[in-house]
Structures are given as C-alpha cells and as structure tokens.
Amino acid sequence: MKKSAFLGALTVASIAASAAVAQDASTVDQIKERGKLNCGVTTGLVGFAAPDANGQWNGFDVGVCRAVAAAVLGDANAVEFVPTTGKTRFTALASGEIDMLARNTTWTFSRDVDLKFEFVGVNYYDGQGFMVAKDLGATSAKELDGATVCIQTGTTTELNLADFFRANDMSYEPVPIETNAEAQQQYLAGACDVYTTDASGLAATRATFEDPSAHVLLPEIISKEPLGPLVRHGDNEWGDIVRWTLNALIAAEELGVTSANIGELGASAGANPEINRLLGTEGTLGEMLGLDAEWAKRAIMAGGNYGELFAKNIGEDTPIALARGLNAQWTEGGLLYAPPFR
Amino acid sequence: MYHMTSMTDPHRGQFRLSMLFNDTRYRSLTYQAIAAIVLALAIWYLGNNLLQNLRTAGLNISFGFLGDPAGYDISQRLVEYDSQSSHSRAAIVGILNTLLVSFLACVTATIFGVVAGVLRLSNNWLVSKLMSVYVEIFRNIPVLIWIIIIFTIMTAVMPAPRAFRGDTPEATMLLDMFAFTNRGVYTPGPYFTSPFFANPFLNWVLVLAVLAGSLFATRRVAHWATGVQEQSGVRPTTWYFTLGLWVVPVGLLLLVMGLAWEIPELKGFNFKGGIKVGGALIALWFALSIYTGAFIAENVRAGIQAISKGQTEAAGALGLRPRRTMNLVVLPQALRVIIPPLISHYLNITKNSSLAIAVGYADVTATLGGITLNQTGRAIECVLLLMAFYLTISLLISVGMNFYNKSVKLKER
Ligand SMILES: N[C@@H](CCC(=O)N[C@@H](CS)C(=O)NCC(=O)O)C(=O)O
C-alpha cells in the first residue's frame, strides 16, 4: 500500500498502543536521552535540504535543524534527518517520528489550528510561481489555458493552483507527483508544460538543470507562502526552544553577530546589552528556556546567523541566486523582525 | 458433534471443574473460550486506548469533512467534478477510476493469461520457451516496479504534444486520427448529432439495450439451431444470421442518432477533442495486466495439465482436431481448476491498483487516501473509509466469481 496510508495506519497503531504515560516525557528530555534531534526535511531540494556526495545534509532548512541541535545538544551534527514528502510530513510529525519539521512548509490556518501544529516562525517568505520552457513562448501565467501542470500532492500548491485557474476561467490538467525529483523528471521529459511550486523551490530546481537558461519563471506569484519550521501542539517548552533558536539566528544578523565575530563577542559582556543577553554573558535567558547560557551562541556558530545561512545556501552568489527581497531584515525593508531578547 | 453428544452424557452429574483442563471432551472448548476472551480483551484495550489517546490529543473521529469543498482538481474524472465539489465527490471520482482500471486490467490480464498459459504447453519449442520467459520475468519482479518502468519509458520515448507542431513536425498522428504522446493516447471519440438524441448518457443506454436485445435474439437462433441439429443431425448454418442480428439493429440505431466521430486536434498546449486515455492509466493498466497475466498463465497451465491425457486422446480418437479438443473438451473441464485461483488474482488486481499514485493516477487511494487525507488531516477517517471500500469491492468480486464458479462446476447428479 501507499506510504501515507501506511503512515496513517501506523499513526492509528501507535496512538492506540502508546499508553498515556509514555506521552509525559517532554520532547526535550526525549531528545537529550536519545542524543539526537529527529528533524523532518525534504526528500531533496538543493539549497534547502539535500544530502551531498558524502551523505552530509546541507541547506537552508537543514541549517535550522542544526542550529536547534546545537542549542539543545551542543552538537550541530547530532541530527537525524528524516526525508519526508509533501504527503508524509504531517503524519511523521503528528506520530512523533520527528521532533520538528523544517521542510518548505507553508504556515496556514488549518495546518496550525485543525492539524494541531505550531509554526514557530517564518524562515522564508515565499509565493507560488510557474516555470515553463522558454521555447513555449509563454510570458504570463494567464496564457496557460489548457496546459498540463505538474504539482506536488499534499501541498498548498495544488489548492492555490485550482483557485488560480478557476478565478481566471482557465482549464488545466493536473499531474500529481510525490517528490520534487519526480516532478523535475516529468517536466524535463515534456510530460507537463508547466511546473508550479514555491518560487524558491522553482529557482532551486532550475539551478540543477543542465541548461537553466532554457526555462523561465513567469512573473505572476499567485499566493503567499510563509515557510517555517513547526512542531506538534501540546509541548510549549519545546515549541519555545525551536522558536527562539530561529529568532536568535535572525536577531544575530540584525545585531551584527556573525560566526566570524561571535567568539570575541561571546567571550565576555560587551557594550550592547541585547547581544550580551543573546549570547548569555548577561541575564538568564538560557535558563528560562531550560537550556544553558550559551545555547544561542552554539546555534549561531552551527552555520552562522540567518544572513550567513541565506548567503551560503540560496543567496545571490549560489547557483540558486535568490535575492533577499521580502527576506531582508526589517531595517533593510524586508519582513524579518525578531522580537526582543529580554 | 462429539461435544454435543458428550453434553447429553448421563455421567454429566459428576462434572468437576478440573475436567475443563483434564478431560479431552472439554479441553479444546476451554482453550478456545480462553483465546476468544484474551483476543476480545486485547481488541478492547487497543480500541479504548485509541479513543482515549485521540481524546487527549484533542482529535475526534468525525466524517463531517466529507461535505466540505475538496479544493483540488483531478484530471481523469468519469463523473462531473471540479475543485468546488466536495471531498466525498472526489472520493467517488477516485472510486470510479479504481473500478475502471481494475476492470480493464482484469479483462486484459485474463486474455494474456489464457493465451500465455495455453501457448506454454505448445509443442512448438520456441513458443513455449518464450512463454516461460514471459511468465518468469513478469511474476518475479514487483508490480510497482513494472508500473514505474512502463510509465517512465512512455514519458521518455513518446513525443510531447509540442513535437506535433510546426510545418515539419517531429511527430505525426497515425492515420490523422490517433495521437500517441507522452501524456497519453488520443483517439477519435463518438458523439451524436441528431437533435432528437441530445442526452449522450441515455443514448448509450439505448445502444446497450439494443445490444442486449441482439444477444437475446442470437441465443434464440442458437437454441433453434441446436434443436434442428438434434432432430436431423445437421446443424444449419447460422453465422450470417447471427452477424446480421448483431450488426443491423445497432447500426440502424446509430445511424438514426447521427453518430459522428470527433478527431483529436492539437490546440494550444494539448490535443483537444476525442477520447484521451491518460499515460498514467495506460501504464497502470498495462503493468497490472502483464504482471497478473503471468500468474494467470500458470493457473491456466495447471488447469489444463490437470485434465487427464486420456480425455485428449479420446477426443482425438473421435476425430476432433487439436484446436477443437482444446476448446470443447479440455478448457471447459480445466475451468473448474482455473477459476478459484482466478478470483484471488482479480482481488489482487483491484488491491494492487492502489499503487496508482506512483504514476499520479487518481484512484481512490490517491484522492480519498492521498490528497483528501493530507489536506484535511483526517487520517483515521480516510483510512477507515478506504478499508471499507476495498473490503466491499473484494467481497463483491468474490461473491460474483464464486457464483460463476458454481455455474461451471461439474454438475454431479
Ligand atoms: N509550501 C508548500 C509546498 C511545499 C513543497 O512541496 N515544496 C517542494 C518544492 S519547493 C519541496 O520542498 N519538494 C521537496 C521534496 O520533494 O521532497 C506547502 O507547504 O504545501
């Protein structure tokens, strides 16, 4: 049988079998006991989460997992990366197979409220776009009437797509696909005219093509896709840790704390009290989280601050070449705005 | 029976509790009762735990979501459906797609199986070896792999619709009527032009009704021919009669209804008009057919070999040619051996069709158990409904096939 139905059955079985006592151990304690963070990521989207030639996972979402592992366990490599598809990710999180999910996942009302997850923030403000072969000659998504469109199932993408074509009174043939790799293969074979998903994902996918210049992203962005890490409802302490680790990465960029100067800044209390509180040279923020004073320092050292993670994995100097755009700090005209560390 | 009699045993008055374990008359009953109680307790424990844990997790079992708009589109739909339709409608679309591919695959798998099974016993060395190779290759590789292989080859080898475009296209339509593309096969589709027959659905019902009438009439003719044969020993030639009964009424009806064919044409991104048989359907259908056909071939062979050689020899002695011996003597008897396992192959096809999502075919596992499950998060409800569906269908197939099995069984009088 198919994986998601299998996982569904597995959830039933595991919910049925786990006696109420087992749920009392908090997520942090479980992670500490295990010595590893189970982090759900994509099955492979270069730039966001993909294993390299040595089997080492790299990417922007992977960076969040590693930062959390560094904060909680003191080791950025103490992460078990669990590849999930658009369809399996929520079951994996709900059943406890993973502790957190960092997989280009859009924060929506129903996922938060009805599926009972807690989005801890946004690590990439995105929107859904369309990619077509250049020789198709299309210049706007409004010209796609009658096209065959590849989509990943279990995503917001397939719902937005239905709305968009309906609103514009156009028809299309959906080709539902499970993973980005299969979608890419179908698209390149010409089995679909259009590939649609989050614009960042399109850029990342196109960067891996043999000839990226033969494909264009159409100008329309048809939805809001705030992508962020999430945890299960019900363990707020754990939610706080993931939330504030993400905030620490964002605040570090705003405050000018980088992996290059953090050793110096974190050695002793300096002139900026917020930096001091963030890096644990002042105050007891770490203790409030149930961690030690240097939690945020380790998280930032794991892969650098938000800006460094962005530049290294998906930024303008990488083949994916995404501009900061909405994902710049609020001080630079973007939407990133970490609440104060106090 | 044994226990029944022991119950009315006159020595019953001397019953002691220890006899429940020591006395062979009661022991097996005792153990069965204990096992049943333990099983019931285990089920109760799991069920109760499930409900309890669901409640603490704030989840409740409710099927209300089935009435909400599904929000997603499905490309192959046998009934009207769009993204505003409900989840239950999406499930129905999926169910029909499951039934369609299962039915098609059962028919073709049976054809493949019978042909390969008979040919495997052929005296021609090459033919029989080729069939052995077919059987061994196809039944020893998982069907999921076949589905993916066939689909991948199709998308990679066949031309995209855009290859049909331009003054000197890379690909052309067969006979200007059929287009083979990597998205599927487009064929001309029938439609009715007469203004008096505007409802296509009713028209097809009418066509089926006329065909049923023809079937009845041809049966009468065959019956009459048998009667004549029994009296005179000579069977009258009836084939032109039968042919006429099949062709003329339905032909006239179609003429009156103004049957016309719509030829697919490249418009915009895709071929429009006619009938589209999607690539996913073809891959799934073909893979299920050749895979299960290999198993059926083995059954057919076993069934034929179960008929003693004497039967064939006797038929030969009566002057029947080998072909007729096979059709009139061997196969009818072999059916008794072939049909029971055939039932389970049909069940397997139906269940294996749930691998559809591997190629994006929108069967019920992909709609209800896939997208709906995922978008609503109602995993338990969706999986329960899926289980109920497959169970019902499987039981219906079993009942139907058992019925057929009874009708071909040796009638012992
Ligand atoms: N943001 C959307 C879509 C997420 C999505 O599926 N993204 C794709 C492409 S950006 C992906 O990450 N694919 C990787 C994989 O197939 O594992 C959602 O949360 O539903």
Short mmCIF file of C-alpha atoms in Angstrom, two decimals, chain A residues 1-2 4-5 8-9 11-12 14-20 23 86-91 110-111 114-116 133 135-136 138 143-148 153-156 158-159 161-163 166 171-176 178 182 185-187 189-194, chain B residues 45-47 49-50 53-54 56-59 70-75 77 82-84 151-152 155-156 158 160-162 165 182-183 186 268-272 276 354-355 357-362 365-366 369-371 373-380 383 386-387 390:
data_model
loop_
_atom_site.label_atom_id
_atom_site.label_comp_id
_atom_site.label_asym_id
_atom_site.label_seq_id
_atom_site.Cartn_x
_atom_site.Cartn_y
_atom_site.Cartn_z
CA MET A 1 0.00 0.00 0.00
CA LYS A 2 0.99 3.59 -0.37
CA SER A 4 0.80 7.83 3.53
CA ALA A 5 -1.98 5.35 4.07
CA GLY A 8 -1.87 6.76 8.65
CA ALA A 9 -2.37 3.22 9.79
CA THR A 11 -0.37 6.56 13.49
CA VAL A 12 -3.53 4.73 14.42
CA SER A 14 1.00 3.96 17.55
CA ILE A 15 -1.67 6.16 19.07
CA ALA A 16 -3.55 3.03 20.01
CA ALA A 17 -0.56 1.30 21.52
CA SER A 18 1.12 4.15 23.34
CA ALA A 19 -0.24 4.25 26.82
CA ALA A 20 -0.85 7.68 28.28
CA GLN A 23 3.46 10.95 26.46
CA GLY A 86 4.54 16.70 0.93
CA LYS A 87 2.20 13.90 1.90
CA THR A 88 4.10 12.14 4.65
CA ARG A 89 5.47 15.13 6.52
CA PHE A 90 2.48 15.87 8.76
CA THR A 91 1.88 12.26 9.70
CA SER A 110 -5.85 24.89 9.01
CA ARG A 111 -2.41 23.37 9.49
CA ASP A 114 -7.01 21.91 12.56
CA LEU A 115 -3.95 19.70 12.09
CA LYS A 116 -2.77 20.89 15.52
CA ALA A 133 10.30 26.05 -21.05
CA ASP A 135 10.60 27.92 -26.26
CA LEU A 136 6.96 27.60 -25.24
CA ALA A 138 4.55 32.00 -22.67
CA GLU A 143 -1.63 32.33 -21.08
CA LEU A 144 -1.57 28.84 -19.61
CA ASP A 145 -5.14 27.87 -20.52
CA GLY A 146 -5.30 24.16 -21.34
CA ALA A 147 -1.79 23.41 -20.13
CA THR A 148 -0.71 20.25 -18.35
CA THR A 153 0.49 16.47 -3.95
CA GLY A 154 -0.32 17.20 -0.35
CA THR A 155 0.79 20.80 -0.74
CA THR A 156 -0.85 24.19 -0.63
CA GLU A 158 -2.40 22.14 -5.59
CA LEU A 159 -5.10 24.15 -3.83
CA LEU A 161 -3.46 26.23 -8.50
CA ALA A 162 -7.11 25.15 -8.58
CA ASP A 163 -8.15 28.57 -7.26
CA ARG A 166 -10.79 28.86 -11.59
CA SER A 171 -8.69 24.91 -17.57
CA TYR A 172 -5.66 22.71 -16.96
CA GLU A 173 -4.69 19.10 -16.46
CA PRO A 174 -3.05 18.41 -13.11
CA VAL A 175 -0.34 15.78 -12.91
CA PRO A 176 0.02 14.98 -9.21
CA GLU A 178 5.05 12.97 -4.87
CA GLU A 182 9.96 13.06 -9.97
CA GLN A 185 11.93 14.42 -14.43
CA GLN A 186 8.35 14.65 -15.73
CA TYR A 187 8.73 18.32 -16.51
CA ALA A 189 10.54 14.96 -20.36
CA GLY A 190 7.77 17.27 -21.50
CA ALA A 191 5.05 15.24 -19.81
CA CYS A 192 3.86 18.55 -18.41
CA ASP A 193 4.14 22.04 -19.84
CA VAL A 194 4.38 23.83 -16.53
CA TYR B 45 -7.69 -2.47 25.24
CA LEU B 46 -6.33 -1.17 21.92
CA GLY B 47 -9.64 0.38 20.89
CA ASN B 49 -6.55 3.32 24.21
CA LEU B 50 -7.04 4.68 20.72
CA ASN B 53 -5.36 8.99 23.28
CA LEU B 54 -7.28 10.63 20.47
CA THR B 56 -6.22 13.67 24.96
CA ALA B 57 -4.65 14.73 21.67
CA GLY B 58 -7.79 16.74 21.01
CA LEU B 59 -8.72 14.69 17.95
CA ALA B 70 -12.20 19.49 -1.88
CA GLY B 71 -10.29 22.40 -3.39
CA TYR B 72 -8.16 20.31 -5.74
CA ASP B 73 -8.59 19.24 -9.35
CA ILE B 74 -8.49 15.75 -10.83
CA SER B 75 -7.60 15.22 -14.47
CA ARG B 77 -12.98 12.13 -13.98
CA ASP B 82 -14.36 20.43 -10.15
CA SER B 83 -12.35 21.91 -7.32
CA GLN B 84 -15.51 23.24 -5.64
CA PHE B 151 5.42 4.87 -17.19
CA THR B 152 8.99 6.12 -17.36
CA THR B 155 7.15 9.55 -20.92
CA ALA B 156 10.72 9.34 -22.15
CA MET B 158 6.87 9.10 -26.76
CA ALA B 160 5.42 15.54 -26.26
CA PRO B 161 2.39 17.23 -27.85
CA ARG B 162 4.59 20.12 -28.83
CA ARG B 165 3.51 21.34 -34.00
CA ASN B 182 3.90 11.09 -23.59
CA ARG B 183 0.75 12.31 -21.85
CA TYR B 186 -5.76 10.46 -28.06
CA GLY B 268 -2.73 25.21 -27.57
CA PHE B 269 -0.74 23.02 -25.19
CA ASN B 270 -2.60 19.76 -25.72
CA PHE B 271 -4.71 17.71 -28.07
CA LYS B 272 -8.37 18.57 -27.72
CA LYS B 276 -7.90 10.76 -24.07
CA SER B 354 -3.87 1.28 -5.20
CA LEU B 355 -0.27 1.68 -6.39
CA ILE B 357 -0.26 7.21 -7.08
CA ALA B 358 3.21 6.11 -8.16
CA VAL B 359 2.29 7.43 -11.60
CA GLY B 360 -0.19 10.07 -10.48
CA TYR B 361 -3.32 8.15 -11.46
CA ALA B 362 -6.24 9.47 -9.41
CA THR B 365 -6.23 5.77 -2.66
CA ALA B 366 -4.83 8.84 -4.36
CA GLY B 369 -6.46 8.29 0.88
CA GLY B 370 -4.00 10.81 -0.55
CA ILE B 371 -4.93 14.38 -1.20
CA LEU B 373 -6.33 12.75 3.81
CA ASN B 374 -3.47 15.15 3.54
CA GLN B 375 -5.37 18.37 3.15
CA THR B 376 -7.83 17.63 5.94
CA GLY B 377 -5.53 15.67 8.25
CA ARG B 378 -8.36 13.18 8.80
CA ALA B 379 -6.07 10.17 8.56
CA ILE B 380 -8.10 7.75 10.64
CA VAL B 383 -8.12 5.08 6.13
CA LEU B 386 -10.62 3.16 2.28
CA MET B 387 -10.58 -0.13 4.14
CA TYR B 390 -11.63 -2.24 -0.65
#
